Amino acid sequence: MNMQEKNRDTAFHQIVVEKFQNIQSSICSALELADGSGQKFSKDEWQRPEGGGGLTRVFSQGDVIEKGGVNFSKVYGEVTSLMAEKLHMTEGNFLATGVSIVLHPQNPFVPIIHMNIRYFESQGNDGSFTYWFGGGIDLTPHYVDKEDAQYFHNSLRKVCDLYHPNFYPKYKKWADDYFFIKHRNETRGIGGVFFDRVQESENFSKENLFDFVLDLGESFAPIYTHLMHKNKDKTYNDKHKQWQYLRRGRYVEFNLVYDAGTKFGLETNGRIESILMSLPPQAQWTYDFKPEANSPEEKTLQMLKKGIDWV
Amino acid sequence: MNMQEKNRDTAFHQIVVEKFQNIQSSICSALELADGSGQKFSKDEWQRPEGGGGLTRVFSQGDVIEKGGVNFSKVYGEVTSLMAEKLHMTEGNFLATGVSIVLHPQNPFVPIIHMNIRYFESQGNDGSFTYWFGGGIDLTPHYVDKEDAQYFHNSLRKVCDLYHPNFYPKYKKWADDYFFIKHRNETRGIGGVFFDRVQESENFSKENLFDFVLDLGESFAPIYTHLMHKNKDKTYNDKHKQWQYLRRGRYVEFNLVYDAGTKFGLETNGRIESILMSLPPQAQWTYDFKPEANSPEEKTLQMLKKGIDWV
């Protein structure tokens, strides 16, 4: 690539970084307001020795959110041979920036949510330039509520449909396949949308893609605060809490065994506390737990499958 | 190998299986007695569709042991290409048998313990025969007590020294390296001994090795019941429990991210509830938790390092 292209892309990633930081900030404000406890997200700035760093924002013991993190990072440096192998790339330099969120609510009737938007670019030592976007939002209800599931998937479909009629079906399937706990033969939750390494195509410019990713990021706060408000005052008992803890155990299993971002972070000496901020405040494991027949817990298990059409 | 050798080895693994089952049974009895609650280990027999099965014995909510499992398995079948790759073997048939234990105590001053003894043999399609033993015992105190650590390592050294003066130093170092949580730069606990794929050598017959493995298995109950009795009545408060939950979180991280047996089981469609029986009843994660300076918690962290000479 020539200098002109290089400068254009440098300018581009600066815009991405700025917009991502704005999204982080506005999501934190919206969540603080919806939580209603008056608590604020803490701010923890960190540097990565090899280049870049991030701002980790953490919330704990709110009225609605028990533990949550909204993480921004922008890291850059050398594409090491480990990265080149893991990411199927050529050696050179890279820049990766993203916003990553996981929220664990107090009330078992409020779902766990995860959102991530990310931009990656790299310049190979051979002069090549490549970039991609990735992202997704997925929901992990402790108890699947069909109305909420429909609302959630319809909201995502609306964002997708603004850009391409194939996006929702394609990225919904991708989420089903990605958020799957193979050793349990269960999906993590009811899915959502997920995509990775998406680049411009004939009908779709880099700027279009960026707009889609931003719209997805901006849809997060209205979608989740709606689910918070709707469910936060539902009454629950010890049995519901136990079930919540067991489901959180499954969340831990997914994140530590399968999640690509977590694995990559652990293998490449990432900032551990920011990576593992996704883990729940508390989780339980009970040997061979089986919910009672026809209980809400059993009905939830039956809906933790791939391929359910929620819209 | 000729038929005579084949028959000898078949007879040999039958003896291994029988002795391992006896060890499982006597350990359960010793633990029930030491727990003192009158509770018994449950018995859960399972079959593996591809060949073999096991007996999973589980204990929960005792007076001393909050959750524990003592698992026996004997599985056999085809060495699939996945196994051949993972275990660096030739394709053919295998038999694997072992006893595996993890105990999570109620009182934070009683340590978590893990023990595993295993025997593996396989016959390649090319006619080759191979076998190995593996095993180990390691201790994960929530609070490191130097006296207990010394007692524990000395007990293991005594068993090792009966067989070879190099066993303890060699297998102690192996445990330090194996039970290491790389992303935390911490050992899981104070180690112990660990060895894998050990075969006969010039001065050491297969029968000698087997005796060593059995002695190690038989040392488990006296070692751990001593630590139970010594620490079970120590008073503790909420702060100690919190710390116990955080340390259990680390235990989960090790087992799901690094433990070779767990990973292999998850990848090869093993019996999930028996594999994940090692996970604690309850665990916690707190963002960026730092113990107070000079607190017992901080002192424990300082001792979660490789290469400490406890004997």
mmCIF file of C-alpha atoms in Angstrom, chain A residues 63-283:
data_model
loop_
_atom_site.group_PDB
_atom_site.id
_atom_site.type_symbol
_atom_site.label_atom_id
_atom_site.label_comp_id
_atom_site.label_asym_id
_atom_site.label_seq_id
_atom_site.Cartn_x
_atom_site.Cartn_y
_atom_site.Cartn_z
ATOM 1 C CA ASP A 63 -29.957 -2.603 42.416
ATOM 2 C CA VAL A 64 -30.391 -4.406 39.096
ATOM 3 C CA ILE A 65 -26.850 -5.245 37.977
ATOM 4 C CA GLU A 66 -24.885 -7.411 40.377
ATOM 5 C CA LYS A 67 -21.651 -7.337 38.378
ATOM 6 C CA GLY A 68 -20.938 -5.844 35.012
ATOM 7 C CA GLY A 69 -18.119 -4.622 32.863
ATOM 8 C CA VAL A 70 -18.001 -2.348 29.848
ATOM 9 C CA ASN A 71 -14.521 -2.545 28.422
ATOM 10 C CA PHE A 72 -12.879 -0.450 25.727
ATOM 11 C CA SER A 73 -9.488 -1.345 24.344
ATOM 12 C CA LYS A 74 -7.205 -0.247 21.553
ATOM 13 C CA VAL A 75 -4.122 -2.355 21.269
ATOM 14 C CA TYR A 76 -1.460 -2.404 18.601
ATOM 15 C CA GLY A 77 1.935 -3.843 17.918
ATOM 16 C CA GLU A 78 3.666 -6.609 16.144
ATOM 17 C CA VAL A 79 1.837 -9.594 14.673
ATOM 18 C CA THR A 80 3.838 -12.280 16.433
ATOM 19 C CA SER A 81 4.157 -15.769 15.002
ATOM 20 C CA LEU A 82 1.611 -17.003 17.618
ATOM 21 C CA MET A 83 -0.910 -14.377 16.467
ATOM 22 C CA ALA A 84 -0.159 -15.046 12.818
ATOM 23 C CA GLU A 85 -0.929 -18.702 13.398
ATOM 24 C CA LYS A 86 -4.047 -18.147 15.555
ATOM 25 C CA LEU A 87 -5.512 -15.432 13.335
ATOM 26 C CA HIS A 88 -4.356 -16.873 10.022
ATOM 27 C CA MET A 89 -2.459 -13.719 9.170
ATOM 28 C CA THR A 90 0.854 -12.655 7.762
ATOM 29 C CA GLU A 91 3.438 -11.268 10.159
ATOM 30 C CA GLY A 92 3.683 -7.488 10.435
ATOM 31 C CA ASN A 93 1.802 -4.927 12.551
ATOM 32 C CA PHE A 94 -1.760 -4.831 13.799
ATOM 33 C CA LEU A 95 -4.243 -2.569 15.508
ATOM 34 C CA ALA A 96 -7.346 -3.922 17.248
ATOM 35 C CA THR A 97 -10.013 -1.878 18.961
ATOM 36 C CA GLY A 98 -13.317 -2.853 20.473
ATOM 37 C CA VAL A 99 -15.987 -2.525 23.102
ATOM 38 C CA SER A 100 -16.906 -5.595 25.107
ATOM 39 C CA ILE A 101 -19.705 -5.918 27.655
ATOM 40 C CA VAL A 102 -21.021 -8.584 30.004
ATOM 41 C CA LEU A 103 -23.698 -7.854 32.614
ATOM 42 C CA HIS A 104 -24.776 -10.240 35.372
ATOM 43 C CA PRO A 105 -28.035 -9.080 36.978
ATOM 44 C CA GLN A 106 -29.211 -9.635 40.566
ATOM 45 C CA ASN A 107 -32.699 -10.875 39.699
ATOM 46 C CA PRO A 108 -32.769 -14.332 38.042
ATOM 47 C CA PHE A 109 -35.580 -13.097 35.777
ATOM 48 C CA VAL A 110 -33.330 -10.460 34.231
ATOM 49 C CA PRO A 111 -31.119 -12.100 31.578
ATOM 50 C CA ILE A 112 -27.339 -11.993 31.334
ATOM 51 C CA ILE A 113 -26.257 -10.039 28.263
ATOM 52 C CA HIS A 114 -23.079 -9.851 26.221
ATOM 53 C CA MET A 115 -22.134 -7.397 23.492
ATOM 54 C CA ASN A 116 -18.947 -6.947 21.543
ATOM 55 C CA ILE A 117 -17.997 -4.760 18.589
ATOM 56 C CA ARG A 118 -14.500 -4.837 17.190
ATOM 57 C CA TYR A 119 -12.329 -3.513 14.388
ATOM 58 C CA PHE A 120 -9.033 -5.004 13.347
ATOM 59 C CA GLU A 121 -6.470 -3.893 10.822
ATOM 60 C CA SER A 122 -3.030 -5.099 9.955
ATOM 61 C CA GLN A 123 -0.189 -4.321 7.688
ATOM 62 C CA GLY A 124 1.933 -7.268 6.635
ATOM 63 C CA ASN A 125 5.691 -7.074 6.355
ATOM 64 C CA ASP A 126 5.058 -7.890 2.707
ATOM 65 C CA GLY A 127 3.203 -4.555 2.292
ATOM 66 C CA SER A 128 -0.314 -6.053 2.341
ATOM 67 C CA PHE A 129 -3.123 -4.305 4.218
ATOM 68 C CA THR A 130 -6.168 -6.033 5.652
ATOM 69 C CA TYR A 131 -8.993 -5.126 8.006
ATOM 70 C CA TRP A 132 -12.176 -6.620 9.334
ATOM 71 C CA PHE A 133 -15.115 -5.910 11.609
ATOM 72 C CA GLY A 134 -16.685 -8.285 14.061
ATOM 73 C CA GLY A 135 -19.410 -8.056 16.623
ATOM 74 C CA GLY A 136 -22.532 -9.423 18.177
ATOM 75 C CA ILE A 137 -25.077 -9.250 20.939
ATOM 76 C CA ASP A 138 -26.402 -12.352 22.628
ATOM 77 C CA LEU A 139 -28.747 -12.980 25.527
ATOM 78 C CA THR A 140 -28.490 -15.620 28.255
ATOM 79 C CA PRO A 141 -31.733 -15.740 30.236
ATOM 80 C CA HIS A 142 -31.684 -17.875 33.382
ATOM 81 C CA TYR A 143 -35.355 -18.443 32.552
ATOM 82 C CA VAL A 144 -36.324 -18.183 28.909
ATOM 83 C CA ASP A 145 -39.307 -15.838 28.476
ATOM 84 C CA LYS A 146 -40.710 -16.154 24.965
ATOM 85 C CA GLU A 147 -41.952 -12.573 24.839
ATOM 86 C CA ASP A 148 -38.526 -11.251 25.838
ATOM 87 C CA ALA A 149 -36.793 -13.576 23.381
ATOM 88 C CA GLN A 150 -39.042 -12.348 20.592
ATOM 89 C CA TYR A 151 -38.485 -8.717 21.538
ATOM 90 C CA PHE A 152 -34.723 -9.276 21.667
ATOM 91 C CA HIS A 153 -34.444 -11.021 18.319
ATOM 92 C CA ASN A 154 -36.836 -8.608 16.613
ATOM 93 C CA SER A 155 -34.804 -5.663 17.846
ATOM 94 C CA LEU A 156 -31.636 -7.188 16.394
ATOM 95 C CA ARG A 157 -33.381 -8.056 13.154
ATOM 96 C CA LYS A 158 -34.498 -4.448 12.750
ATOM 97 C CA VAL A 159 -30.918 -3.215 13.016
ATOM 98 C CA CYS A 160 -29.708 -5.878 10.588
ATOM 99 C CA ASP A 161 -32.505 -5.280 8.083
ATOM 100 C CA LEU A 162 -31.506 -1.632 7.740
ATOM 101 C CA TYR A 163 -28.357 -2.904 6.063
ATOM 102 C CA HIS A 164 -29.014 -6.195 4.328
ATOM 103 C CA PRO A 165 -31.870 -8.736 4.373
ATOM 104 C CA ASN A 166 -29.346 -11.564 4.737
ATOM 105 C CA PHE A 167 -27.635 -10.145 7.798
ATOM 106 C CA TYR A 168 -30.117 -11.258 10.440
ATOM 107 C CA PRO A 169 -30.553 -14.887 9.288
ATOM 108 C CA LYS A 170 -26.841 -15.280 8.622
ATOM 109 C CA TYR A 171 -25.602 -13.703 11.842
ATOM 110 C CA LYS A 172 -28.348 -15.318 13.941
ATOM 111 C CA LYS A 173 -27.193 -18.748 12.763
ATOM 112 C CA TRP A 174 -23.593 -17.754 13.399
ATOM 113 C CA ALA A 175 -24.528 -16.880 17.017
ATOM 114 C CA ASP A 176 -26.332 -20.214 17.466
ATOM 115 C CA ASP A 177 -23.226 -22.047 16.308
ATOM 116 C CA TYR A 178 -20.759 -19.901 18.237
ATOM 117 C CA PHE A 179 -22.468 -19.695 21.627
ATOM 118 C CA PHE A 180 -22.744 -23.443 21.946
ATOM 119 C CA ILE A 181 -21.523 -25.457 24.936
ATOM 120 C CA LYS A 182 -20.524 -28.592 23.074
ATOM 121 C CA HIS A 183 -19.852 -30.784 26.124
ATOM 122 C CA ARG A 184 -23.350 -29.978 27.497
ATOM 123 C CA ASN A 185 -25.049 -30.101 24.116
ATOM 124 C CA GLU A 186 -26.706 -26.785 25.044
ATOM 125 C CA THR A 187 -26.582 -23.287 23.644
ATOM 126 C CA ARG A 188 -25.337 -20.721 26.171
ATOM 127 C CA GLY A 189 -28.627 -18.865 25.952
ATOM 128 C CA ILE A 190 -31.040 -17.824 23.231
ATOM 129 C CA GLY A 191 -28.312 -16.499 20.949
ATOM 130 C CA GLY A 192 -28.665 -13.245 19.061
ATOM 131 C CA VAL A 193 -26.310 -12.163 16.297
ATOM 132 C CA PHE A 194 -22.597 -12.817 15.856
ATOM 133 C CA PHE A 195 -20.180 -12.131 13.024
ATOM 134 C CA ASP A 196 -16.431 -12.074 12.616
ATOM 135 C CA ARG A 197 -13.864 -11.023 10.021
ATOM 136 C CA VAL A 198 -16.399 -9.248 7.862
ATOM 137 C CA GLN A 199 -14.968 -7.103 5.074
ATOM 138 C CA GLU A 200 -16.410 -4.900 2.351
ATOM 139 C CA SER A 201 -17.971 -6.618 -0.620
ATOM 140 C CA GLU A 202 -19.343 -5.587 -4.002
ATOM 141 C CA ASN A 203 -22.457 -3.885 -2.635
ATOM 142 C CA PHE A 204 -21.122 -2.993 0.717
ATOM 143 C CA SER A 205 -18.420 -0.477 1.508
ATOM 144 C CA LYS A 206 -16.183 -0.344 4.562
ATOM 145 C CA GLU A 207 -18.141 2.732 5.697
ATOM 146 C CA ASN A 208 -21.457 0.849 5.395
ATOM 147 C CA LEU A 209 -20.080 -1.923 7.536
ATOM 148 C CA PHE A 210 -18.855 0.538 10.109
ATOM 149 C CA ASP A 211 -22.296 2.152 10.258
ATOM 150 C CA PHE A 212 -23.872 -1.257 10.808
ATOM 151 C CA VAL A 213 -21.465 -2.053 13.651
ATOM 152 C CA LEU A 214 -22.137 1.349 15.246
ATOM 153 C CA ASP A 215 -25.895 0.898 14.955
ATOM 154 C CA LEU A 216 -25.594 -2.482 16.601
ATOM 155 C CA GLY A 217 -23.550 -0.950 19.420
ATOM 156 C CA GLU A 218 -26.072 1.835 19.839
ATOM 157 C CA SER A 219 -28.963 -0.601 19.962
ATOM 158 C CA PHE A 220 -27.498 -2.270 23.054
ATOM 159 C CA ALA A 221 -28.616 0.237 25.711
ATOM 160 C CA PRO A 222 -32.276 0.561 24.635
ATOM 161 C CA ILE A 223 -32.628 -3.215 24.227
ATOM 162 C CA TYR A 224 -31.117 -4.151 27.566
ATOM 163 C CA THR A 225 -32.581 -1.335 29.656
ATOM 164 C CA HIS A 226 -36.012 -2.408 28.372
ATOM 165 C CA LEU A 227 -35.348 -5.952 29.640
ATOM 166 C CA MET A 228 -34.045 -4.597 32.938
ATOM 167 C CA HIS A 229 -37.120 -2.450 33.554
ATOM 168 C CA LYS A 230 -39.524 -5.175 32.516
ATOM 169 C CA ASN A 231 -38.089 -7.867 34.811
ATOM 170 C CA LYS A 232 -36.211 -6.256 37.671
ATOM 171 C CA ASP A 233 -39.113 -6.260 40.126
ATOM 172 C CA LYS A 234 -40.264 -9.820 39.583
ATOM 173 C CA THR A 235 -40.291 -11.754 42.824
ATOM 174 C CA TYR A 236 -37.974 -14.706 43.202
ATOM 175 C CA ASN A 237 -37.009 -17.225 45.853
ATOM 176 C CA ASP A 238 -34.011 -19.356 46.833
ATOM 177 C CA LYS A 239 -34.809 -21.976 44.214
ATOM 178 C CA HIS A 240 -34.646 -19.346 41.472
ATOM 179 C CA LYS A 241 -31.329 -18.059 42.843
ATOM 180 C CA GLN A 242 -29.892 -21.589 42.911
ATOM 181 C CA TRP A 243 -30.842 -22.056 39.305
ATOM 182 C CA GLN A 244 -29.295 -18.691 38.427
ATOM 183 C CA TYR A 245 -26.025 -19.814 40.060
ATOM 184 C CA LEU A 246 -26.057 -23.083 38.111
ATOM 185 C CA ARG A 247 -26.663 -21.254 34.834
ATOM 186 C CA ARG A 248 -23.838 -18.888 35.696
ATOM 187 C CA GLY A 249 -21.691 -22.008 36.096
ATOM 188 C CA ARG A 250 -22.498 -22.871 32.489
ATOM 189 C CA TYR A 251 -21.548 -19.315 31.506
ATOM 190 C CA VAL A 252 -18.144 -19.875 33.130
ATOM 191 C CA GLU A 253 -17.768 -23.170 31.269
ATOM 192 C CA PHE A 254 -18.486 -21.532 27.921
ATOM 193 C CA ASN A 255 -16.174 -18.584 28.498
ATOM 194 C CA LEU A 256 -13.201 -20.577 29.773
ATOM 195 C CA VAL A 257 -13.488 -23.557 27.429
ATOM 196 C CA TYR A 258 -14.760 -22.112 24.138
ATOM 197 C CA ASP A 259 -14.853 -18.326 23.905
ATOM 198 C CA ALA A 260 -12.361 -17.313 21.237
ATOM 199 C CA GLY A 261 -11.696 -13.851 22.680
ATOM 200 C CA THR A 262 -11.048 -15.235 26.161
ATOM 201 C CA LYS A 263 -8.772 -17.991 24.883
ATOM 202 C CA PHE A 264 -6.865 -15.582 22.696
ATOM 203 C CA GLY A 265 -6.470 -13.123 25.576
ATOM 204 C CA LEU A 266 -5.195 -15.797 27.950
ATOM 205 C CA GLU A 267 -2.755 -17.154 25.388
ATOM 206 C CA THR A 268 -1.346 -13.773 24.397
ATOM 207 C CA ASN A 269 -0.797 -12.415 27.898
ATOM 208 C CA GLY A 270 -3.728 -9.975 27.713
ATOM 209 C CA ARG A 271 -4.932 -7.958 30.700
ATOM 210 C CA ILE A 272 -6.449 -10.754 32.781
ATOM 211 C CA GLU A 273 -8.849 -8.716 34.912
ATOM 212 C CA SER A 274 -10.386 -7.139 31.807
ATOM 213 C CA ILE A 275 -10.654 -10.474 30.006
ATOM 214 C CA LEU A 276 -12.159 -12.318 32.969
ATOM 215 C CA MET A 277 -14.474 -9.469 33.930
ATOM 216 C CA SER A 278 -17.057 -11.538 32.008
ATOM 217 C CA LEU A 279 -17.136 -14.165 34.778
ATOM 218 C CA PRO A 280 -20.098 -14.006 37.151
ATOM 219 C CA PRO A 281 -19.841 -12.730 40.729
ATOM 220 C CA GLN A 282 -20.821 -16.172 41.967
ATOM 221 C CA ALA A 283 -21.495 -19.548 40.356
#
